[in-house]
CSV table of C-alpha atoms in Angstrom, one decimal:
chain,number,residue,atom,x,y,z
A,1394,UNK,CA,47.5,37.8,37.5
A,1395,UNK,CA,46.5,34.3,38.4
A,1396,UNK,CA,46.8,31.9,35.6
A,1397,UNK,CA,43.7,29.7,35.2
A,1398,UNK,CA,44.3,26.1,34.6
A,1399,UNK,CA,42.2,24.7,31.8
A,1400,UNK,CA,39.8,21.9,32.7
A,1401,UNK,CA,40.3,20.5,29.2
A,1402,UNK,CA,43.2,21.3,26.9
A,1403,UNK,CA,40.9,22.7,24.2
A,1404,UNK,CA,38.4,24.5,26.5
A,1405,UNK,CA,38.8,28.3,26.6
A,1406,UNK,CA,38.4,28.4,30.4
A,1407,UNK,CA,40.4,31.6,30.9
A,1408,UNK,CA,37.8,33.5,28.9
A,1409,UNK,CA,34.7,31.8,30.4
A,1410,UNK,CA,32.6,33.2,33.2
A,1411,UNK,CA,32.2,29.6,34.5
A,1412,UNK,CA,35.9,29.1,35.1
A,1413,UNK,CA,35.5,28.9,38.9
A,1414,UNK,CA,32.3,26.8,38.9
A,1415,UNK,CA,32.3,23.1,39.8
A,1416,UNK,CA,32.8,20.8,36.8
A,1417,UNK,CA,32.7,17.2,35.7
A,1418,UNK,CA,35.7,16.0,33.7
A,1419,UNK,CA,35.3,14.4,30.3
A,1420,UNK,CA,35.2,10.6,30.5
A,1421,UNK,CA,33.7,8.3,27.9
A,1422,UNK,CA,33.6,4.8,26.7
A,1423,UNK,CA,35.9,4.0,23.8
A,1424,UNK,CA,34.4,2.7,20.6
A,1425,UNK,CA,30.8,3.4,21.6
A,1426,UNK,CA,28.4,3.6,18.6
A,1427,UNK,CA,26.1,6.2,20.3
A,1428,UNK,CA,27.4,9.5,21.7
A,1429,UNK,CA,25.0,11.5,23.9
A,1430,UNK,CA,25.4,15.2,24.2
A,1431,UNK,CA,23.1,17.0,26.7
A,1432,UNK,CA,23.5,20.4,28.2
A,1433,UNK,CA,25.7,20.9,31.3
A,1434,UNK,CA,26.2,19.0,34.5
A,1435,UNK,CA,23.7,19.4,37.3
A,1436,UNK,CA,24.1,19.3,41.0
A,1437,UNK,CA,24.0,15.5,41.2
A,1438,UNK,CA,26.5,15.1,38.4
A,1439,UNK,CA,28.9,17.4,40.2
A,1440,UNK,CA,28.5,15.3,43.4
A,1441,UNK,CA,29.1,12.0,41.7
A,1442,UNK,CA,31.5,13.4,39.1
A,1443,UNK,CA,29.7,11.7,36.3
A,1444,UNK,CA,27.4,12.8,33.5
A,1445,UNK,CA,23.6,12.0,33.4
A,1446,UNK,CA,23.3,10.5,36.8
A,1447,UNK,CA,20.5,12.8,38.1
A,1448,UNK,CA,16.8,12.7,37.3
A,1449,UNK,CA,17.2,13.6,33.7
A,1450,UNK,CA,19.7,10.8,33.2
A,1451,UNK,CA,17.3,8.3,34.8
A,1452,UNK,CA,14.6,9.3,32.4
A,1453,UNK,CA,16.9,9.1,29.4
A,1454,UNK,CA,18.5,5.7,30.2
A,1455,UNK,CA,15.1,4.2,31.1
A,1456,UNK,CA,13.9,5.2,27.7
A,1457,UNK,CA,17.0,3.9,26.0
A,1458,UNK,CA,16.7,0.6,27.8
A,1459,UNK,CA,13.3,0.1,26.2
A,1460,UNK,CA,15.0,0.0,22.8
A,1461,UNK,CA,17.9,-2.2,24.0
A,1462,UNK,CA,20.6,0.4,24.7
A,1463,UNK,CA,22.4,0.4,28.0
A,1464,UNK,CA,24.3,3.2,29.6
A,1465,UNK,CA,27.6,1.4,29.2
A,1466,UNK,CA,27.0,1.3,25.4
A,1467,UNK,CA,27.1,5.1,25.2
A,1468,UNK,CA,29.8,7.7,25.1
A,1469,UNK,CA,28.7,10.7,27.2
A,1470,UNK,CA,29.7,14.3,26.6
A,1471,UNK,CA,28.4,17.7,27.7
A,1472,UNK,CA,27.8,21.0,25.9
A,1473,UNK,CA,29.5,22.7,28.8
A,1474,UNK,CA,31.7,21.0,31.4
A,1475,UNK,CA,30.9,23.3,34.3
A,1476,UNK,CA,27.7,23.6,36.5
A,1477,UNK,CA,26.2,27.0,35.6
A,1478,UNK,CA,24.7,29.2,38.3
A,1479,UNK,CA,20.9,29.5,38.5
A,1480,UNK,CA,19.5,31.9,36.0
A,1481,UNK,CA,15.8,32.3,36.4
A,1482,UNK,CA,14.4,28.8,36.9
A,1483,UNK,CA,17.2,26.9,35.2
A,1484,UNK,CA,21.0,26.4,35.2
A,1485,UNK,CA,21.4,26.7,31.5
A,1486,UNK,CA,24.7,27.9,30.1
A,1487,UNK,CA,24.8,30.9,27.8
A,1488,UNK,CA,25.6,30.6,24.1
A,1489,UNK,CA,29.1,32.2,24.7
A,1490,UNK,CA,29.8,29.8,27.5
A,1491,UNK,CA,28.9,26.8,25.3
A,1492,UNK,CA,31.1,28.1,22.5
A,1493,UNK,CA,34.1,28.7,24.7
A,1494,UNK,CA,33.9,25.3,26.2
A,1495,UNK,CA,32.9,23.2,23.3
A,1496,UNK,CA,33.9,24.6,19.9
A,1497,UNK,CA,37.3,22.9,19.8
A,1498,UNK,CA,36.8,20.3,22.6
A,1499,UNK,CA,33.9,18.5,21.1
A,1500,UNK,CA,35.4,18.3,17.6
A,1501,UNK,CA,38.5,16.5,19.0
A,1502,UNK,CA,36.8,14.3,21.5
A,1503,UNK,CA,33.7,13.2,19.5
A,1504,UNK,CA,35.4,12.8,16.1
A,1505,UNK,CA,38.1,10.8,17.7
A,1506,UNK,CA,35.5,8.6,19.2
A,1507,UNK,CA,33.9,7.9,15.8
A,1508,UNK,CA,30.4,7.1,16.9
A,1509,UNK,CA,27.7,6.2,14.4
A,1510,UNK,CA,25.3,8.7,15.9
A,1511,UNK,CA,25.1,11.7,18.2
A,1512,UNK,CA,22.0,12.1,20.3
A,1513,UNK,CA,21.8,15.9,20.8
A,1514,UNK,CA,19.6,16.8,23.7
A,1515,UNK,CA,18.1,20.2,23.8
A,1516,UNK,CA,19.0,23.6,22.4
A,1517,UNK,CA,22.4,23.8,24.1
A,1518,UNK,CA,23.6,20.6,22.3
A,1519,UNK,CA,22.5,22.2,19.0
A,1520,UNK,CA,24.4,25.3,19.8
A,1521,UNK,CA,27.5,23.3,20.7
A,1522,UNK,CA,27.4,21.3,17.4
A,1523,UNK,CA,26.0,23.7,14.9
A,1524,UNK,CA,26.6,27.2,16.3
A,1525,UNK,CA,23.0,28.0,16.9
A,1526,UNK,CA,19.8,26.4,18.1
A,1527,UNK,CA,18.3,26.9,14.6
A,1528,UNK,CA,14.5,27.0,14.8
A,1529,UNK,CA,14.4,25.7,18.3
A,1530,UNK,CA,14.6,22.1,19.5
A,1531,UNK,CA,10.9,21.4,19.0
A,1532,UNK,CA,11.2,22.1,15.3
A,1533,UNK,CA,14.7,20.6,14.8
A,1534,UNK,CA,14.0,17.4,16.8
A,1535,UNK,CA,13.6,14.1,14.9
A,1536,UNK,CA,15.4,15.3,11.8
A,1537,UNK,CA,18.7,13.7,11.0
A,1538,UNK,CA,21.6,16.1,10.5
A,1539,UNK,CA,25.3,15.6,9.9
A,1540,UNK,CA,28.3,17.0,11.8
A,1541,UNK,CA,31.9,16.2,10.8
A,1542,UNK,CA,30.6,13.2,8.9
A,1543,UNK,CA,28.6,11.9,11.9
A,1544,UNK,CA,24.8,11.6,12.0
A,1545,UNK,CA,23.1,13.7,14.6
A,1546,UNK,CA,19.6,13.1,15.9
A,1547,UNK,CA,18.3,16.2,17.8
A,1548,UNK,CA,15.7,15.6,20.6
A,1549,UNK,CA,14.3,17.3,23.6
A,1550,UNK,CA,16.2,17.2,26.8
A,1551,UNK,CA,14.6,15.0,29.5
A,1552,UNK,CA,14.8,17.9,31.9
A,1553,UNK,CA,12.1,19.7,29.9
A,1554,UNK,CA,9.6,16.9,30.7
A,1555,UNK,CA,10.6,16.9,34.4
A,1556,UNK,CA,9.8,20.6,34.4
A,1557,UNK,CA,6.3,20.1,33.1
A,1558,UNK,CA,6.8,20.1,29.3
A,1559,UNK,CA,4.5,17.9,27.3
A,1560,UNK,CA,7.1,16.5,24.9
A,1561,UNK,CA,7.2,12.9,26.1
A,1562,UNK,CA,5.6,11.5,22.9
A,1563,UNK,CA,8.1,13.3,20.7
A,1564,UNK,CA,11.1,12.2,22.9
A,1565,UNK,CA,9.9,8.6,22.9
A,1566,UNK,CA,9.5,8.7,19.1
A,1567,UNK,CA,13.1,10.0,18.7
A,1568,UNK,CA,14.5,7.3,21.1
A,1569,UNK,CA,12.7,4.6,19.1
A,1570,UNK,CA,14.5,5.7,16.0
A,1571,UNK,CA,18.0,5.2,17.4
A,1572,UNK,CA,18.4,1.5,16.9
A,1573,UNK,CA,17.1,1.8,13.4
A,1574,UNK,CA,19.6,4.5,12.6
A,1575,UNK,CA,22.4,2.5,14.1
A,1576,UNK,CA,21.3,-0.5,12.0
A,1577,UNK,CA,21.7,1.6,8.9
A,1578,UNK,CA,18.2,2.9,8.2
A,1579,UNK,CA,18.6,6.2,6.4
A,1580,UNK,CA,15.1,7.7,6.6
A,1581,UNK,CA,15.6,9.0,3.1
A,1582,UNK,CA,12.7,11.0,1.9
A,1583,UNK,CA,11.2,11.2,-1.6
A,1584,UNK,CA,8.8,14.2,-2.0
A,1585,UNK,CA,5.7,13.8,-4.2
A,1586,UNK,CA,6.0,14.8,-7.9
A,1587,UNK,CA,3.9,17.8,-8.7
A,1588,UNK,CA,2.2,18.6,-12.0
A,1589,UNK,CA,0.4,21.8,-12.6
A,1590,UNK,CA,-2.8,21.7,-14.6
A,1591,UNK,CA,-3.0,24.8,-16.7
A,1592,UNK,CA,-5.2,23.9,-19.7
A,1593,UNK,CA,-8.7,22.4,-20.3
A,1594,UNK,CA,-7.1,19.5,-22.0
A,1595,UNK,CA,-5.0,18.6,-19.0
A,1596,UNK,CA,-8.0,19.1,-16.7
A,1597,UNK,CA,-10.2,16.8,-18.7
A,1598,UNK,CA,-7.4,14.2,-18.8
A,1599,UNK,CA,-7.1,14.4,-15.0
A,1600,UNK,CA,-10.8,13.9,-14.6
A,1601,UNK,CA,-10.6,10.7,-16.7
A,1602,UNK,CA,-7.6,9.5,-14.7
A,1603,UNK,CA,-9.5,9.9,-11.5
A,1604,UNK,CA,-12.6,8.2,-12.8
A,1605,UNK,CA,-10.5,5.2,-13.8
A,1606,UNK,CA,-9.1,5.0,-10.2
A,1607,UNK,CA,-12.4,5.0,-8.4
A,1608,UNK,CA,-13.4,3.8,-5.8
A,1609,UNK,CA,-10.4,5.5,-4.1
A,1610,UNK,CA,-9.3,7.9,-1.5
A,1611,UNK,CA,-8.0,11.3,-2.7
A,1612,UNK,CA,-6.4,14.0,-0.7
A,1613,UNK,CA,-7.3,17.6,-1.4
A,1614,UNK,CA,-6.0,21.0,-0.4
A,1615,UNK,CA,-6.7,24.6,-1.4
A,1616,UNK,CA,-4.6,27.7,-1.1
A,1617,UNK,CA,-6.4,30.9,-0.5
A,1618,UNK,CA,-5.8,34.7,-0.3
A,1619,UNK,CA,-6.8,34.7,3.4
A,1620,UNK,CA,-8.8,32.9,6.1
A,1621,UNK,CA,-12.3,34.4,5.5
A,1622,UNK,CA,-14.2,31.9,3.5
A,1623,UNK,CA,-17.0,34.4,2.9
A,1624,UNK,CA,-14.7,37.0,1.2
A,1625,UNK,CA,-11.3,35.6,0.3
A,1626,UNK,CA,-10.5,33.8,-2.9
A,1627,UNK,CA,-9.2,30.3,-3.9
A,1628,UNK,CA,-5.7,30.5,-5.5
A,1629,UNK,CA,-5.4,26.8,-6.5
A,1630,UNK,CA,-6.8,23.4,-5.8
A,1631,UNK,CA,-4.4,20.4,-5.3
A,1632,UNK,CA,-5.2,16.7,-5.3
A,1633,UNK,CA,-3.3,13.5,-4.8
A,1634,UNK,CA,-4.5,10.0,-5.3
A,1635,UNK,CA,-1.4,8.0,-4.5
A,1636,UNK,CA,0.7,10.3,-2.3
A,1637,UNK,CA,3.6,10.0,-4.8
A,1638,UNK,CA,2.2,12.5,-7.2
A,1639,UNK,CA,0.0,15.6,-6.9
A,1640,UNK,CA,-1.9,17.6,-9.4
A,1641,UNK,CA,-2.4,21.3,-8.9
A,1642,UNK,CA,-5.2,23.0,-10.7
A,1643,UNK,CA,-4.1,26.5,-11.5
A,1644,UNK,CA,-6.1,29.5,-10.4
A,1645,UNK,CA,-7.4,30.3,-13.9
A,1646,UNK,CA,-9.0,26.9,-14.1
A,1647,UNK,CA,-10.6,27.0,-10.6
A,1648,UNK,CA,-14.1,27.9,-11.9
A,1649,UNK,CA,-17.4,26.7,-10.5
A,1650,UNK,CA,-18.1,24.5,-13.5
A,1651,UNK,CA,-14.7,22.7,-13.5
A,1652,UNK,CA,-14.6,22.2,-9.7
A,1653,UNK,CA,-18.1,20.8,-9.6
A,1654,UNK,CA,-17.1,18.4,-12.3
A,1655,UNK,CA,-14.3,17.3,-10.1
A,1656,UNK,CA,-16.2,17.0,-6.8
A,1657,UNK,CA,-19.2,15.3,-8.4
A,1658,UNK,CA,-17.2,12.2,-9.4
A,1659,UNK,CA,-18.7,9.2,-7.6
A,1660,UNK,CA,-16.7,6.8,-5.4
A,1661,UNK,CA,-14.2,9.1,-3.9
A,1662,UNK,CA,-13.4,9.4,-0.2
A,1663,UNK,CA,-12.1,13.0,0.0
A,1664,UNK,CA,-9.5,13.6,2.6
A,1665,UNK,CA,-8.3,17.0,3.9
A,1666,UNK,CA,-6.0,18.2,6.7
A,1667,UNK,CA,-8.3,20.5,8.8
A,1668,UNK,CA,-11.2,19.7,6.5
A,1669,UNK,CA,-13.4,22.4,7.9
A,1670,UNK,CA,-11.2,25.1,6.4
A,1671,UNK,CA,-11.2,23.7,2.9
A,1672,UNK,CA,-14.8,22.5,2.9
A,1673,UNK,CA,-16.1,25.9,4.0
A,1674,UNK,CA,-14.3,27.7,1.3
A,1675,UNK,CA,-15.4,25.3,-1.4
A,1676,UNK,CA,-18.9,25.3,-0.1
A,1677,UNK,CA,-19.1,29.1,-0.3
A,1678,UNK,CA,-17.6,29.2,-3.8
A,1679,UNK,CA,-19.6,26.4,-5.3
A,1680,UNK,CA,-22.9,27.1,-3.5
A,1681,UNK,CA,-23.3,23.4,-2.4
A,1682,UNK,CA,-22.0,21.0,0.3
A,1683,UNK,CA,-18.6,19.4,-0.5
A,1684,UNK,CA,-18.2,15.8,0.4
A,1685,UNK,CA,-15.3,14.7,2.6
A,1686,UNK,CA,-14.7,11.5,4.4
A,1687,UNK,CA,-11.4,12.0,6.2
A,1688,UNK,CA,-9.5,14.7,8.1
A,1689,UNK,CA,-5.9,13.9,8.8
A,1690,UNK,CA,-5.7,16.6,11.5
A,1691,UNK,CA,-8.4,14.7,13.4
A,1692,UNK,CA,-6.7,11.4,12.8
A,1693,UNK,CA,-3.6,12.9,14.3
A,1694,UNK,CA,-5.6,14.1,17.3
A,1695,UNK,CA,-7.1,10.6,17.7
A,1696,UNK,CA,-3.6,9.2,18.2
A,1697,UNK,CA,-2.2,12.1,20.3
A,1698,UNK,CA,-4.4,14.4,22.3
A,1699,UNK,CA,-1.8,17.0,23.0
A,1700,UNK,CA,-2.3,20.5,21.6
A,1701,UNK,CA,0.0,22.2,19.1
A,1702,UNK,CA,1.4,19.1,17.4
A,1703,UNK,CA,-1.2,18.4,14.7
A,1704,UNK,CA,-0.2,20.9,12.0
A,1705,UNK,CA,0.4,19.3,8.6
A,1706,UNK,CA,4.1,20.4,8.3
A,1707,UNK,CA,4.9,19.1,11.8
A,1708,UNK,CA,3.2,15.8,11.2
A,1709,UNK,CA,4.8,15.4,7.7
A,1710,UNK,CA,8.2,15.9,9.3
A,1711,UNK,CA,7.4,13.7,12.3
A,1712,UNK,CA,5.8,10.8,10.4
A,1713,UNK,CA,7.2,11.0,6.9
A,1714,UNK,CA,10.6,12.6,7.4
A,1715,UNK,CA,9.6,15.4,5.1
A,1716,UNK,CA,11.9,18.4,4.9
A,1717,UNK,CA,11.0,22.0,5.8
A,1718,UNK,CA,9.2,22.5,2.5
A,1719,UNK,CA,7.4,25.6,3.8
A,1720,UNK,CA,10.7,27.4,3.9
A,1721,UNK,CA,10.5,28.4,0.2
A,1722,UNK,CA,7.2,30.2,0.7
A,1723,UNK,CA,7.9,31.7,4.1
A,1724,UNK,CA,10.3,34.2,2.6
A,1725,UNK,CA,7.3,35.8,0.7
A,1726,UNK,CA,5.3,36.1,3.9
A,1727,UNK,CA,7.2,38.6,6.1
A,1728,UNK,CA,4.4,39.1,8.6
A,1729,UNK,CA,1.2,37.4,9.9
A,1730,UNK,CA,-1.0,39.7,7.6
A,1731,UNK,CA,0.8,38.6,4.4
A,1732,UNK,CA,-1.3,36.9,1.8
A,1733,UNK,CA,-0.5,33.7,-0.1
A,1734,UNK,CA,-1.4,35.8,-3.2
A,1735,UNK,CA,2.1,37.4,-2.8
A,1736,UNK,CA,3.8,34.0,-3.3
A,1737,UNK,CA,5.0,33.4,-6.9
A,1738,UNK,CA,2.7,30.9,-8.7
A,1739,UNK,CA,5.4,28.3,-9.3
A,1740,UNK,CA,6.5,28.3,-5.6
A,1741,UNK,CA,2.8,28.3,-4.4
A,1742,UNK,CA,1.8,25.4,-6.7
A,1743,UNK,CA,4.8,23.3,-5.6
A,1744,UNK,CA,3.9,24.0,-2.0
A,1745,UNK,CA,0.3,23.0,-2.5
A,1746,UNK,CA,1.3,19.8,-4.3
A,1747,UNK,CA,3.5,18.8,-1.4
A,1748,UNK,CA,0.6,19.5,1.0
A,1749,UNK,CA,-1.7,17.1,-0.7
A,1750,UNK,CA,0.9,14.4,-1.3
A,1751,UNK,CA,1.8,14.4,2.4
A,1752,UNK,CA,-1.8,14.6,3.4
A,1753,UNK,CA,-2.5,11.4,1.4
A,1754,UNK,CA,0.5,9.6,2.9
A,1755,UNK,CA,-0.3,10.7,6.4
A,1756,UNK,CA,-3.9,9.4,6.1
A,1757,UNK,CA,-2.5,5.9,5.2
A,1758,UNK,CA,0.0,6.1,8.1
A,1759,UNK,CA,-2.6,7.0,10.6
A,1760,UNK,CA,-4.8,4.2,9.4
A,1761,UNK,CA,-1.9,1.8,10.1
A,1762,UNK,CA,-1.4,3.2,13.6
A,1763,UNK,CA,-5.0,3.5,14.8
A,1764,UNK,CA,-6.5,0.6,16.8
A,1765,UNK,CA,-10.1,-0.4,16.7
A,1766,UNK,CA,-11.2,1.8,19.6
A,1767,UNK,CA,-9.5,4.8,18.1
A,1768,UNK,CA,-11.0,4.2,14.8
A,1769,UNK,CA,-14.5,4.0,16.3
A,1770,UNK,CA,-14.0,7.3,18.1
A,1771,UNK,CA,-12.8,8.9,14.9
A,1772,UNK,CA,-15.6,7.6,12.8
A,1773,UNK,CA,-18.5,8.0,15.2
A,1774,UNK,CA,-17.6,11.1,17.2
A,1775,UNK,CA,-15.0,13.3,15.5
A,1776,UNK,CA,-16.0,13.2,11.9
A,1777,UNK,CA,-19.7,13.7,12.5
A,1778,UNK,CA,-18.9,16.6,14.9
A,1779,UNK,CA,-16.9,18.4,12.1
A,1780,UNK,CA,-20.0,18.5,9.9
A,1781,UNK,CA,-22.2,19.7,12.8
A,1782,UNK,CA,-19.7,22.4,13.7
A,1783,UNK,CA,-19.5,23.6,10.1
A,1784,UNK,CA,-23.3,24.1,10.1
A,1785,UNK,CA,-23.2,25.8,13.5
A,1786,UNK,CA,-20.5,28.2,12.3
A,1787,UNK,CA,-22.5,29.2,9.3
A,1788,UNK,CA,-25.3,30.2,11.7
A,1789,UNK,CA,-22.9,32.7,13.3
A,1790,UNK,CA,-21.4,30.7,16.2
A,1791,UNK,CA,-17.6,30.2,15.9
A,1792,UNK,CA,-16.5,26.9,17.5
A,1793,UNK,CA,-12.9,25.8,18.0
């Protein structure tokens, strides 16, 4: 039996299917504050015997240069040292190959390096550090984690953009965070406080508090038993004036009389995330048009026209460093046909309160980011269109 020589003392090469593949040895700059962990070497890396010298590396270091970080400032590692064979359209190592190569090796090499931050690029890097890709890099990216006492910033691998992915905006946002993290910014998050309104006395006190704040902007969100505004029911109504505190009106108090009393208050710019959904439900329930001035989903679209990135949870995580606060309610929704009515009231109300607090804070953040032209497009095109489409939908024509 031929004894296989290990390519690194702590890599389990003798058990790995990649043992006879070309590899790039581990070399890194001592005392670098930023460690970069991508996937596996590509063809160009094998030729030059260096990490991140191909097209992906050029994209990465061009972006890092924009925030003042040079290649020579970084310590470079890889999730797998060997160049994997082509599998489908990519040369991605398997989970087992990553574990055999990196479980012991990376702990020794990176911990000894003592960087302030690890930039983990792609699912392979997450597998190498944490044992699994979690919810996938597009959901994990941008959220600071910790590994052996070292901060980890997950982000998309530049190769995904070269292969036609639309994640450049997310990638650039992550890169822009790096110098702030290295400078000590913690991105600590304080969730909104949530108070449930369960009595008439509390409701009337809330009405008086709101009147005392006008004129003002208030975020609003409803939770419902389903998506059909003609037949499903409202489970609660949540509002937030400041973004730091939310008030959730319990289901028992969501009567026509009380809600009309709330929405008839003068001097309020009502704000929703995907306003059409909430407004259609409230319009059906109350039998009258519900005023709304802002839609944070459309503000998000004004700033970034990509599809699939404008959901409230995604934006709250991206813009406000919010945690995965939906996790607590997901466990009560085993399939796509599950109803929010199945969620225990306490968990549902807390979730609704977070929704409105983050909606209010996102509205202010978008206002800060929008320039004059974007603001004009939002005010004169998008918001009037929402009201028009709502009326068209009620006439029987469904418009996306």
